[in-house]
XYZ file of C-alpha atoms in Angstrom:
756
model
C 0.000 0.000 0.000
C 1.244 3.494 -0.841
C 1.266 5.478 2.418
C 3.876 8.213 2.087
C 3.309 11.230 -0.178
C 5.818 13.812 -1.423
C 5.247 17.120 0.433
C 6.455 19.313 -2.485
C 3.286 20.780 -4.103
C 5.015 21.264 -7.472
C 6.775 17.905 -7.621
C 6.270 16.226 -11.024
C 5.681 12.937 -9.179
C 2.240 14.265 -8.133
C 1.181 13.929 -11.780
C 2.338 10.323 -12.014
C -0.103 7.377 -11.831
C 0.630 6.995 -8.100
C -0.101 10.717 -7.436
C 3.186 11.191 -5.607
C 2.644 8.408 -3.064
C 5.469 6.037 -2.097
C 5.335 2.563 -0.600
C 8.011 3.008 2.088
C 9.573 5.828 4.072
C 12.948 4.889 2.543
C 11.545 5.458 -0.968
C 10.190 8.869 0.056
C 13.488 9.866 1.698
C 15.400 8.894 -1.450
C 12.956 10.810 -3.638
C 13.214 13.938 -1.473
C 16.996 13.857 -1.629
C 16.972 13.590 -5.449
C 14.277 16.216 -6.036
C 15.729 19.284 -7.774
C 13.251 21.729 -6.234
C 12.701 20.142 -2.828
C 15.469 22.053 -1.042
C 14.185 25.420 -2.278
C 10.662 24.654 -1.064
C 11.981 23.241 2.200
C 13.608 26.605 2.944
C 11.374 29.140 1.278
C 7.851 27.765 1.814
C 5.365 29.550 4.070
C 2.108 28.574 5.755
C 0.222 31.726 4.699
C -1.248 31.142 1.248
C -2.714 34.640 0.998
C 0.674 36.191 1.751
C 2.254 33.927 -0.872
C -0.146 35.204 -3.517
C 0.435 38.825 -2.551
C 4.216 38.754 -2.563
C 5.938 39.536 -5.839
C 9.494 38.655 -6.768
C 12.587 40.877 -6.573
C 13.991 42.370 -9.719
C 17.303 41.117 -11.048
C 19.195 44.115 -9.700
C 17.985 44.088 -6.082
C 20.384 42.794 -3.392
C 19.896 40.468 -0.500
C 19.462 42.002 2.917
C 20.349 40.040 6.054
C 19.948 42.774 8.643
C 16.534 41.668 9.920
C 17.691 38.601 11.848
C 17.134 34.896 11.322
C 14.143 32.694 10.858
C 13.593 31.601 14.412
C 11.315 29.327 16.403
C 8.249 31.468 15.708
C 8.396 30.817 11.944
C 6.909 27.558 10.748
C 6.919 26.513 7.105
C 4.253 24.255 5.659
C 4.644 22.845 2.153
C 0.955 22.276 1.488
C -0.482 25.456 2.972
C -2.095 26.399 6.275
C -4.520 23.483 6.524
C -4.146 22.322 10.115
C -5.595 18.905 9.299
C -2.892 18.152 6.748
C -0.543 15.294 7.594
C 2.307 16.900 5.650
C 5.235 17.797 7.966
C 6.195 21.402 8.681
C 9.749 22.697 8.768
C 11.437 25.462 10.730
C 14.511 27.138 9.272
C 17.156 29.112 11.147
C 19.771 31.154 9.308
C 22.973 32.585 10.731
C 22.510 36.229 11.709
C 24.323 38.647 9.396
C 25.901 36.047 7.122
C 26.236 36.617 3.396
C 25.680 40.384 3.268
C 26.019 42.078 -0.101
C 26.924 45.567 -1.169
C 23.720 47.377 -2.232
C 24.941 48.412 -5.691
C 24.828 45.666 -8.267
C 28.023 45.674 -10.364
C 27.079 42.892 -12.786
C 28.661 39.542 -13.506
C 31.536 38.813 -15.850
C 29.129 37.291 -18.348
C 26.851 40.343 -18.228
C 29.809 42.607 -18.938
C 30.822 40.395 -21.840
C 27.271 40.460 -23.199
C 27.149 44.269 -23.001
C 30.300 44.488 -25.138
C 28.843 42.349 -27.886
C 27.741 44.514 -30.794
C 24.169 44.329 -32.003
C 23.699 41.936 -34.868
C 26.699 39.787 -33.989
C 26.611 36.043 -34.466
C 24.738 33.957 -31.919
C 27.768 31.697 -31.474
C 30.289 34.088 -29.965
C 33.532 34.228 -31.896
C 32.296 31.659 -34.405
C 30.681 33.019 -37.542
C 28.029 30.314 -37.869
C 26.471 27.297 -36.246
C 28.434 25.033 -38.601
C 31.719 26.581 -37.479
C 30.752 26.218 -33.819
C 29.753 22.570 -34.282
C 32.956 21.858 -36.186
C 35.049 23.238 -33.322
C 33.158 21.136 -30.770
C 33.575 18.022 -32.887
C 37.296 18.619 -33.415
C 38.097 19.173 -29.727
C 35.826 16.616 -28.115
C 36.821 13.823 -30.476
C 40.516 14.588 -29.857
C 41.401 15.383 -33.471
C 45.065 16.150 -34.143
C 45.997 19.432 -35.817
C 47.263 17.500 -38.825
C 43.923 15.679 -39.115
C 42.046 18.991 -39.016
C 44.396 20.423 -41.660
C 43.746 17.427 -43.887
C 39.981 17.713 -43.515
C 39.930 21.456 -44.207
C 42.083 20.941 -47.321
C 39.621 18.507 -48.923
C 37.508 19.555 -51.880
C 34.370 19.090 -49.791
C 35.513 21.703 -47.258
C 36.915 24.200 -49.778
C 33.832 24.106 -52.040
C 31.232 24.033 -49.282
C 28.851 27.032 -49.572
C 29.287 27.850 -45.873
C 33.023 28.504 -45.572
C 34.790 28.526 -42.217
C 36.692 31.561 -40.934
C 39.761 29.401 -40.204
C 41.592 27.271 -42.744
C 43.805 25.142 -40.498
C 43.914 23.449 -37.136
C 46.314 26.056 -35.857
C 43.829 28.775 -36.818
C 41.098 27.027 -34.848
C 43.382 26.722 -31.822
C 44.305 30.426 -31.934
C 40.617 31.327 -32.157
C 39.836 29.247 -29.069
C 42.814 30.689 -27.163
C 41.889 34.321 -27.879
C 41.164 36.633 -24.958
C 37.576 37.166 -26.122
C 36.690 33.566 -25.243
C 35.207 32.963 -21.765
C 37.835 30.848 -20.092
C 38.813 29.460 -16.688
C 42.011 30.651 -14.933
C 45.316 30.212 -16.708
C 47.742 27.444 -15.862
C 51.017 28.015 -14.051
C 54.073 25.871 -13.411
C 56.573 25.626 -10.563
C 59.719 23.616 -9.971
C 59.569 21.490 -6.830
C 62.939 20.301 -5.522
C 63.289 17.780 -2.698
C 66.407 18.126 -0.556
C 66.987 14.360 -0.756
C 67.163 14.337 -4.583
C 68.214 17.847 -5.717
C 69.207 16.491 -9.130
C 65.596 15.385 -9.862
C 63.416 18.532 -9.889
C 59.719 17.915 -10.476
C 57.295 20.228 -12.295
C 53.958 21.115 -10.733
C 51.250 22.384 -13.095
C 48.515 24.203 -11.237
C 46.075 27.103 -11.210
C 45.992 29.917 -8.696
C 43.566 28.836 -5.972
C 41.972 32.264 -5.473
C 41.460 32.766 -9.201
C 39.846 29.330 -9.494
C 37.506 30.063 -6.567
C 36.532 33.445 -8.025
C 35.795 31.795 -11.376
C 33.404 29.222 -9.872
C 31.835 31.635 -7.379
C 31.070 34.195 -10.094
C 29.801 31.754 -12.720
C 26.363 33.032 -13.710
C 25.125 29.560 -14.637
C 24.990 28.715 -10.909
C 23.092 31.849 -9.884
C 19.898 29.961 -8.971
C 21.679 27.092 -7.249
C 24.010 28.840 -4.788
C 23.865 28.998 -0.987
C 25.542 31.880 0.830
C 24.232 31.318 4.367
C 24.503 28.331 6.761
C 21.145 26.996 7.897
C 19.666 24.772 10.550
C 16.449 23.080 9.480
C 14.077 21.295 11.842
C 10.998 19.178 11.315
C 7.848 19.840 13.306
C 8.826 17.207 15.869
C 12.157 18.974 16.482
C 14.300 16.582 14.425
C 17.261 18.310 12.783
C 17.400 17.915 8.993
C 20.666 17.353 7.076
C 20.603 17.749 3.328
C 22.817 20.262 1.493
C 26.315 21.291 2.555
C 24.977 24.452 4.224
C 22.835 22.398 6.649
C 25.847 20.833 8.368
C 27.501 22.094 11.548
C 30.847 22.777 9.865
C 29.712 25.818 7.900
C 27.814 27.209 10.899
C 30.885 26.926 13.128
C 33.167 28.528 10.525
C 30.686 31.392 10.064
C 30.883 32.201 13.781
C 34.636 32.899 13.501
C 34.620 35.476 10.692
C 33.562 39.147 10.763
C 29.852 39.944 10.520
C 28.515 40.170 6.998
C 31.129 37.807 5.569
C 30.225 35.013 3.178
C 32.011 31.726 3.759
C 33.199 29.929 0.617
C 33.605 26.259 1.596
C 36.364 24.718 -0.518
C 35.749 21.127 -1.609
C 38.666 19.197 -3.104
C 38.816 15.761 -4.698
C 41.988 13.875 -5.536
C 42.845 10.374 -6.595
C 45.569 8.650 -8.579
C 44.525 7.123 -11.865
C 46.215 5.026 -14.523
C 46.836 6.489 -17.956
C 47.958 3.405 -19.840
C 45.987 0.230 -20.415
C 47.526 -3.168 -19.575
C 51.153 -2.010 -20.070
C 53.325 1.007 -19.312
C 52.254 1.761 -15.756
C 51.943 5.521 -16.375
C 49.988 7.349 -13.676
C 48.493 10.803 -13.133
C 47.430 12.517 -9.920
C 44.809 15.214 -10.638
C 43.354 17.576 -8.041
C 39.816 18.906 -8.562
C 38.115 21.920 -6.999
C 34.473 22.779 -6.377
C 32.590 24.911 -3.831
C 30.168 23.995 -1.068
C 28.022 26.989 -2.064
C 26.951 25.109 -5.195
C 24.077 22.688 -4.630
C 25.021 19.030 -4.668
C 22.781 18.092 -7.614
C 24.592 20.699 -9.735
C 27.998 19.446 -8.568
C 26.965 15.938 -9.556
C 25.894 17.009 -13.049
C 28.878 16.668 -15.388
C 27.638 19.102 -18.042
C 27.271 21.915 -15.473
C 31.087 22.027 -15.079
C 30.966 22.597 -11.310
C 34.330 20.861 -10.849
C 37.502 22.567 -12.059
C 40.803 20.783 -12.642
C 43.100 22.602 -10.214
C 46.444 20.807 -10.602
C 48.369 17.859 -11.945
C 50.510 16.724 -9.017
C 53.801 15.145 -10.181
C 54.507 11.512 -9.368
C 58.020 10.375 -8.494
C 58.541 7.145 -10.433
C 62.161 6.264 -9.592
C 65.260 7.538 -7.772
C 68.551 7.961 -9.597
C 70.699 7.873 -6.457
C 72.251 4.619 -5.334
C 70.748 3.354 -2.085
C 72.544 1.127 0.384
C 70.112 -1.803 0.600
C 67.119 -3.384 -1.098
C 64.696 -2.233 1.573
C 65.536 1.406 0.923
C 65.286 0.873 -2.832
C 61.811 -0.548 -2.361
C 60.353 1.959 0.121
C 62.165 5.286 -0.466
C 60.327 6.153 -3.725
C 57.021 5.922 -1.835
C 58.294 8.014 1.086
C 59.680 10.721 -1.200
C 56.477 10.695 -3.288
C 54.477 11.554 -0.160
C 56.893 14.365 0.698
C 56.655 15.647 -2.871
C 52.852 15.539 -2.593
C 52.854 17.705 0.540
C 55.376 20.140 -0.899
C 53.214 20.601 -4.009
C 50.093 21.186 -1.913
C 51.988 23.738 0.185
C 52.537 25.680 -3.034
C 48.899 25.365 -4.082
C 47.531 26.473 -0.686
C 49.984 29.342 -0.185
C 47.368 31.993 -1.247
C 45.221 31.039 1.755
C 47.977 31.456 4.321
C 47.549 34.737 6.191
C 44.497 35.591 4.078
C 42.087 38.398 4.835
C 38.702 39.258 3.368
C 38.365 38.879 -0.397
C 35.936 41.084 -2.276
C 34.432 39.113 -5.153
C 31.377 39.367 -7.408
C 28.954 36.497 -6.935
C 26.962 34.612 -9.566
C 24.136 37.184 -9.407
C 26.303 40.264 -9.908
C 26.608 41.552 -6.331
C 29.890 42.155 -4.561
C 30.467 40.198 -1.361
C 33.124 39.982 1.309
C 34.223 36.354 1.324
C 36.391 34.083 3.394
C 37.756 30.889 1.877
C 37.852 27.834 4.148
C 38.919 24.296 3.271
C 35.988 22.217 4.521
C 35.855 18.965 2.554
C 38.295 16.627 0.809
C 36.971 13.645 -1.147
C 39.527 10.830 -1.319
C 39.926 7.103 -0.795
C 41.557 5.639 2.318
C 45.084 5.539 0.841
C 44.877 9.223 -0.082
C 43.465 10.140 3.336
C 46.419 8.482 5.069
C 48.843 10.380 2.840
C 47.086 13.739 3.337
C 47.045 13.359 7.106
C 50.587 11.947 7.297
C 49.313 8.734 8.919
C 50.566 5.210 8.494
C 48.566 2.377 7.011
C 45.965 0.406 8.970
C 45.066 3.184 11.397
C 41.714 4.901 11.700
C 41.902 8.473 10.362
C 39.045 9.638 12.617
C 40.079 8.221 16.012
C 43.192 6.983 17.823
C 42.602 3.315 16.975
C 45.737 1.569 15.709
C 45.890 -1.617 13.636
C 45.365 -4.054 16.543
C 42.400 -2.014 17.825
C 40.304 -2.017 14.654
C 38.121 -5.027 15.569
C 37.383 -4.043 19.153
C 34.110 -2.479 20.290
C 35.898 -0.025 22.578
C 35.456 3.717 22.106
C 38.570 5.698 21.211
C 39.246 9.394 21.585
C 38.780 11.458 18.397
C 41.878 12.166 16.343
C 42.663 15.818 15.569
C 45.229 17.503 13.349
C 46.806 18.995 16.489
C 47.437 15.494 17.867
C 48.962 14.415 14.547
C 51.323 17.415 14.608
C 52.265 16.617 18.204
C 53.109 13.035 17.222
C 55.293 14.307 14.364
C 57.035 16.745 16.735
C 57.719 13.929 19.195
C 59.377 11.839 16.493
C 61.444 14.850 15.381
C 62.620 15.415 18.955
C 63.789 11.818 19.253
C 65.621 12.074 15.945
C 67.505 15.212 17.050
C 68.663 13.525 20.250
C 69.740 10.203 18.715
C 70.959 10.876 15.202
C 73.887 12.972 14.133
C 73.039 12.627 10.456
C 72.947 15.658 8.172
C 69.435 17.082 8.164
C 67.568 16.738 4.876
C 69.762 13.953 3.517
C 68.517 10.613 2.271
C 69.713 8.850 5.429
C 67.998 11.414 7.634
C 64.692 10.941 5.794
C 65.032 7.167 5.998
C 65.702 7.238 9.750
C 62.775 9.596 10.342
C 60.439 7.413 8.282
C 61.359 4.308 10.304
C 60.763 6.110 13.594
C 57.507 7.604 12.295
C 56.246 4.176 11.249
C 56.450 2.984 14.855
C 54.361 6.000 15.907
C 51.648 5.270 13.330
C 52.834 7.942 10.867
C 53.925 7.737 7.224
C 57.135 9.792 7.347
C 55.882 13.321 6.533
C 57.840 15.849 8.573
C 56.166 19.090 7.405
C 52.542 18.505 6.316
C 51.074 21.200 4.072
C 48.197 21.826 6.511
C 50.440 22.479 9.545
C 49.418 26.183 9.703
C 45.680 25.703 9.097
C 44.763 25.109 12.744
C 47.230 27.644 14.179
C 47.672 31.387 14.468
C 48.124 31.852 10.702
C 44.492 30.871 10.127
C 41.662 33.190 11.117
C 39.326 30.193 10.862
C 41.144 27.160 12.323
C 40.661 24.024 10.251
C 40.862 20.536 11.704
C 41.989 18.411 8.773
C 40.451 15.303 10.319
C 36.991 16.855 9.986
C 37.827 17.995 6.466
C 38.194 14.380 5.300
C 34.880 13.284 3.761
C 33.219 9.913 4.171
C 33.573 8.148 0.816
C 30.483 6.147 -0.131
C 32.221 4.275 -2.922
C 35.273 2.957 -1.038
C 33.839 2.823 2.494
C 30.322 1.500 1.822
C 29.972 -0.235 -1.524
C 33.520 -1.549 -2.001
C 33.669 -3.336 1.403
C 30.480 -5.156 0.481
C 31.998 -6.427 -2.789
C 35.485 -7.028 -1.365
C 34.597 -8.631 1.988
C 30.937 -9.537 2.558
C 30.372 -11.210 -0.820
C 33.529 -13.421 -0.891
C 33.160 -14.365 2.775
C 29.571 -15.419 2.136
C 30.657 -17.352 -0.943
C 33.215 -19.244 1.155
C 30.420 -20.281 3.515
C 27.556 -21.027 1.127
C 29.332 -22.460 -1.930
C 30.323 -26.093 -2.168
C 33.980 -26.934 -1.621
C 34.084 -29.748 -4.199
C 34.598 -27.377 -7.134
C 31.027 -27.613 -8.400
C 28.838 -24.751 -9.542
C 28.634 -21.835 -7.144
C 25.458 -21.940 -5.072
C 25.205 -18.133 -5.071
C 25.698 -17.933 -8.846
C 22.972 -20.529 -9.353
C 20.552 -18.655 -7.101
C 21.294 -15.311 -8.776
C 20.700 -16.805 -12.223
C 17.365 -18.236 -11.089
C 16.071 -14.890 -9.857
C 13.021 -13.724 -11.817
C 13.923 -10.800 -14.134
C 12.184 -7.605 -12.985
C 11.933 -4.093 -14.314
C 14.613 -1.691 -12.999
C 16.583 -4.585 -11.470
C 19.743 -6.047 -12.948
C 19.516 -9.753 -13.669
C 22.800 -11.616 -13.171
C 22.389 -14.046 -16.057
C 25.885 -15.510 -15.631
C 26.174 -15.030 -11.868
C 29.040 -13.059 -10.340
C 31.928 -15.482 -10.763
C 33.169 -13.628 -13.853
C 33.441 -10.237 -12.141
C 37.118 -9.317 -11.826
C 36.562 -5.617 -11.095
C 33.407 -4.246 -9.538
C 31.932 -0.885 -10.493
C 29.674 1.006 -8.125
C 26.718 0.223 -10.411
C 27.461 -3.508 -10.297
C 27.775 -3.407 -6.521
C 24.506 -1.527 -6.087
C 22.696 -4.010 -8.313
C 24.067 -6.935 -6.327
C 23.106 -5.298 -3.016
C 19.458 -5.402 -4.113
C 19.559 -9.102 -4.942
C 22.114 -10.628 -2.600
C 20.121 -11.149 0.589
C 17.199 -12.710 -1.263
C 19.550 -14.938 -3.210
C 21.302 -16.473 -0.205
C 18.140 -16.814 1.911
C 17.235 -20.507 2.101
C 20.659 -21.742 1.027
C 21.659 -24.945 2.892
C 24.542 -23.311 4.772
C 23.039 -19.849 5.151
C 22.266 -19.791 8.880
C 20.058 -17.284 10.632
C 23.141 -15.561 12.059
C 24.662 -15.202 8.560
C 21.467 -13.622 7.219
C 21.386 -11.223 10.173
C 24.989 -10.153 9.547
C 24.356 -9.632 5.835
C 21.163 -7.698 6.441
C 22.825 -5.456 9.047
C 25.550 -4.459 6.614
C 23.050 -3.854 3.798
C 20.897 -1.731 6.130
C 23.985 0.325 6.959
C 24.628 0.891 3.225
C 21.025 1.869 2.459
C 20.841 4.329 5.351
C 24.267 5.787 4.533
C 23.190 6.588 0.974
C 20.135 8.612 2.041
C 20.026 11.995 0.317
C 18.006 13.471 3.189
C 18.719 12.708 6.841
C 17.158 13.587 10.162
C 18.295 12.839 13.693
C 15.937 9.846 13.675
C 17.491 8.321 10.565
C 20.983 9.037 11.919
C 20.052 7.165 15.097
C 18.910 4.232 12.956
C 22.170 4.406 10.996
C 24.183 4.265 14.218
C 22.171 1.298 15.457
C 22.630 -0.635 12.217
C 26.360 0.098 12.259
C 26.628 -1.351 15.771
C 24.530 -4.332 14.740
C 26.884 -4.980 11.834
C 29.878 -4.943 14.191
C 28.162 -7.278 16.647
C 27.023 -9.843 14.063
C 30.093 -10.069 11.799
C 31.918 -12.701 13.985
C 29.697 -15.251 12.217
C 32.018 -15.013 9.214
C 34.796 -16.411 11.429
C 32.721 -19.074 13.191
C 31.442 -20.396 9.825
C 34.937 -20.299 8.272
C 34.100 -17.577 5.775
C 36.997 -15.195 6.476
C 39.787 -17.235 4.879
C 43.243 -16.019 3.912
C 43.787 -16.144 0.151
C 47.492 -16.957 0.586
C 47.594 -19.716 3.212
C 43.941 -20.844 3.081
C 43.389 -20.671 6.856
C 40.651 -18.907 8.799
C 41.574 -15.414 10.038
C 40.148 -14.872 13.512
C 40.080 -11.050 13.500
C 38.726 -8.082 11.532
C 41.732 -5.753 11.425
C 40.317 -3.910 8.415
C 40.081 -0.081 8.499
C 37.102 0.020 6.099
C 35.055 -2.064 8.541
C 36.020 0.125 11.512
C 35.419 3.531 9.891
C 31.575 3.179 9.665
C 31.259 3.954 13.385
C 32.215 7.580 12.512
C 29.692 8.032 9.713
C 27.041 9.931 11.680
C 29.492 12.601 12.826
C 30.566 13.147 9.210
C 26.953 13.667 8.118
C 26.263 16.120 10.932
C 29.381 18.105 10.009
C 28.927 18.395 6.207
C 25.455 17.204 5.226
C 24.479 13.990 3.496
C 27.070 11.806 1.819
C 25.647 11.700 -1.712
C 27.687 14.832 -2.441
C 31.000 13.352 -1.267
C 31.757 10.191 -3.187
C 34.867 9.470 -5.230
C 32.553 8.157 -7.930
C 32.339 11.754 -9.181
C 36.105 12.258 -9.291
C 36.583 8.946 -11.080
C 34.106 10.124 -13.699
C 36.122 13.337 -14.072
C 39.231 11.237 -14.721
C 37.710 10.109 -18.008
C 37.054 13.611 -19.353
C 40.032 15.527 -17.975
C 42.805 12.947 -17.659
C 42.353 9.794 -19.730
C 41.053 11.526 -22.866
C 43.753 14.171 -22.524
C 46.363 11.404 -22.316
C 45.132 9.921 -25.594
C 45.722 13.279 -27.316
C 49.347 13.500 -26.126
C 52.387 11.847 -27.682
C 52.904 9.741 -24.478
C 56.442 11.084 -24.020
C 58.045 13.133 -21.239
C 56.229 16.352 -22.185
C 52.804 14.680 -22.221
C 51.497 16.784 -19.303
C 51.931 20.019 -21.266
C 50.003 18.559 -24.173
C 47.284 17.273 -21.838
C 46.943 20.700 -20.213
C 46.651 22.428 -23.578
C 43.878 20.087 -24.710
C 42.061 20.404 -21.348
C 42.300 24.196 -21.641
C 40.748 24.142 -25.129
C 37.973 21.833 -23.971
C 37.200 23.965 -20.905
C 37.067 27.074 -23.094
C 34.500 25.425 -25.334
C 32.507 24.253 -22.303
C 32.631 27.758 -20.821
C 31.439 29.218 -24.143
C 28.565 26.728 -24.243
C 27.487 27.655 -20.709
C 27.753 31.364 -21.580
C 25.644 30.990 -24.721
C 23.033 28.995 -22.809
C 22.921 31.688 -20.116
C 22.790 34.528 -22.653
C 19.993 32.971 -24.703
C 18.236 31.483 -21.653
C 18.181 28.036 -23.237
C 19.766 25.361 -21.075
C 20.554 21.761 -21.974
C 17.984 19.434 -20.373
C 18.728 17.317 -17.353
C 18.300 13.565 -17.590
C 14.865 12.179 -16.875
C 14.856 10.005 -13.763
C 12.537 7.556 -12.156
C 11.035 7.851 -8.723
C 11.097 4.842 -6.452
C 7.602 3.349 -6.289
C 6.219 6.701 -7.267
C 6.137 6.462 -11.019
C 8.275 8.413 -13.441
C 9.708 11.668 -12.124
C 9.904 14.195 -14.940
C 12.566 16.896 -14.945
C 12.510 20.441 -16.241
C 15.098 22.372 -18.196
C 17.757 23.959 -16.061
C 16.828 27.546 -16.757
C 14.845 28.966 -13.856
C 13.568 32.536 -13.988
C 12.828 34.435 -10.822
C 9.296 35.784 -10.457
C 8.782 39.355 -9.274
C 8.495 39.725 -5.456
C 8.364 43.487 -5.112
C 9.806 43.867 -1.638
C 13.438 43.945 -2.775
C 14.551 41.201 -0.443
C 15.784 37.720 -1.050
C 15.120 34.323 0.517
C 18.332 34.504 2.528
C 17.084 37.620 4.322
C 13.810 36.432 5.858
C 11.495 36.605 2.834
C 9.978 34.285 0.303
C 11.462 33.444 -3.084
C 9.078 32.214 -5.763
C 10.673 30.326 -8.670
C 8.985 29.595 -11.975
C 10.242 26.970 -14.411
C 10.378 28.443 -17.909
C 11.630 25.428 -19.847
C 9.790 22.601 -21.535
C 8.782 19.514 -19.646
C 11.060 16.656 -20.696
C 8.884 13.597 -21.346
């Protein structure tokens, strides 16, 4: 029976055959988190229908005003109107007093200034003379055509005799056109030589963009004007439950706002980094990109690839080998990794240098108003290996608490880890090294001795982490790097299921005589259903799991093993507890009640997982014996998931799945354009720059002509098809000159076609 209905009065699901009703609370929670307009209505809805009809929208040149206080306990917001008999929940919204003030005079955005300079009667495609020329440029860049290939095509009789001639006659002419100053473009690239004291004869080149320029570019992008948050909020349901949804609803932004001058707008910096392979099968070439986005941008926009909310900030060099002769095999094996981590921190010190000793930055926002801003690093999306390297920690330790390797399978509570405690541990190792060693500081032997001592203290051998000043006197807003580290859904929820739960269960359920896998047989016999993946050949042939494959298996796995001869009640309870933890962790909309459930399911998973040992499921792949412990960091980290959600909002905006998708567009395709030699990074950067210029031009033309590319059409869970609108949203006239962030209502009207 369908019991739960979407509270958004304009939700397209209300027009579906189920009239917006959902079978379970989980389905409704998932739908609310995915709804494009739900967050706006959650914040800006009012219970007075007559007042809603009377209010008219602000003009495009009227600023926000935050001087009238916050929405407090006396303001209650009802989605469906003032009907007291309605069962739809009401929400109360509190905003930080005086946050996000703007200067009253509107100065205009960069795109508006560019539009004003365009002469009347100019072409609708910017610098390109026609639609054919614009399409040709997009085809040439996005299909990675070489300049020689473009020259050959333009020299053909078809191109030279075509009635619509192009303004350029060669590939070099097209490149110069794209690189002209008149093109809307992201910040320019820079380079810096990074020299490690241990290997002065092997300087490395860092290619990066200025951090402040990159932030200004994203913050002032007019295509995000309707999807930006400038004020931290606390949202409560009618029963008093706190709501966590967007980045601005977490405690981290609120706490940072309390430490800056009144009227300042916080710009939460979100970074994502991950190593990726460039070559296939052979070669072993790697790249280490660093991506930047802002917490002001709504998470559905950040997740949309074509909105370009992520900007490639740097290519961090990777140290592949050491030319110096080392005294033993152990040093030859481990020193490249130690020096690579030191190189990583030295490069990040260069990238973050603009933030050290910063003061207020005056910048024009996406709506054309000048704001006083403060940039704060608040989130870093990375896998567990990257988190250890960023924090300077050794392997097999918990990055969020003081648990070491031998403590990971205990139920004891450990004190939270902080960046101050990490720095104190590094200082203690340095003090011991000064007393014991008389080796020349900065030499290879000195680094080796420090790394060995640091390993015993649970560290990775980083002596000067790049974030050492961020929680000290040099930072107006102290940043605890431990809280900056985001909870990764891909590597800390879905991957443990595929890497641990599934093989352990297979070891228990499957026959040991080499016959057909019991789980594969049961998965193949599942009845094919709409919107569910059917594992026709089982899962034995999966060598590498994608997040989509793992999610599909999570829906089928418990039902497949239920009733198997060796699947005991305790095994089913352990599997269900872990699956419940995954489902709750992936909610796009959380309350204190759902967080309590998530904590309970996490504890239940810890308490029931010993069944994998008692039933001989946790078997070593090397020696074939049962392992009687769970010293696995990815199975210990879930106990910290609720604190991460309370600090930065729900986790659907902080998964490495997004950064791995960016690898395809900005790293792997760029590698295919290069000549694969030593100067390949320069060639990759040039191609990425041309592509980003075209993407920026496309966004500018869409904004100028008010015609946006459509979003994908999705499906609501148990609620029929959810239709989506075009991205362009025009603001209706409110008349009182105030904005939603200053205690008034914002009415938004969709002007695009309904995508069916």
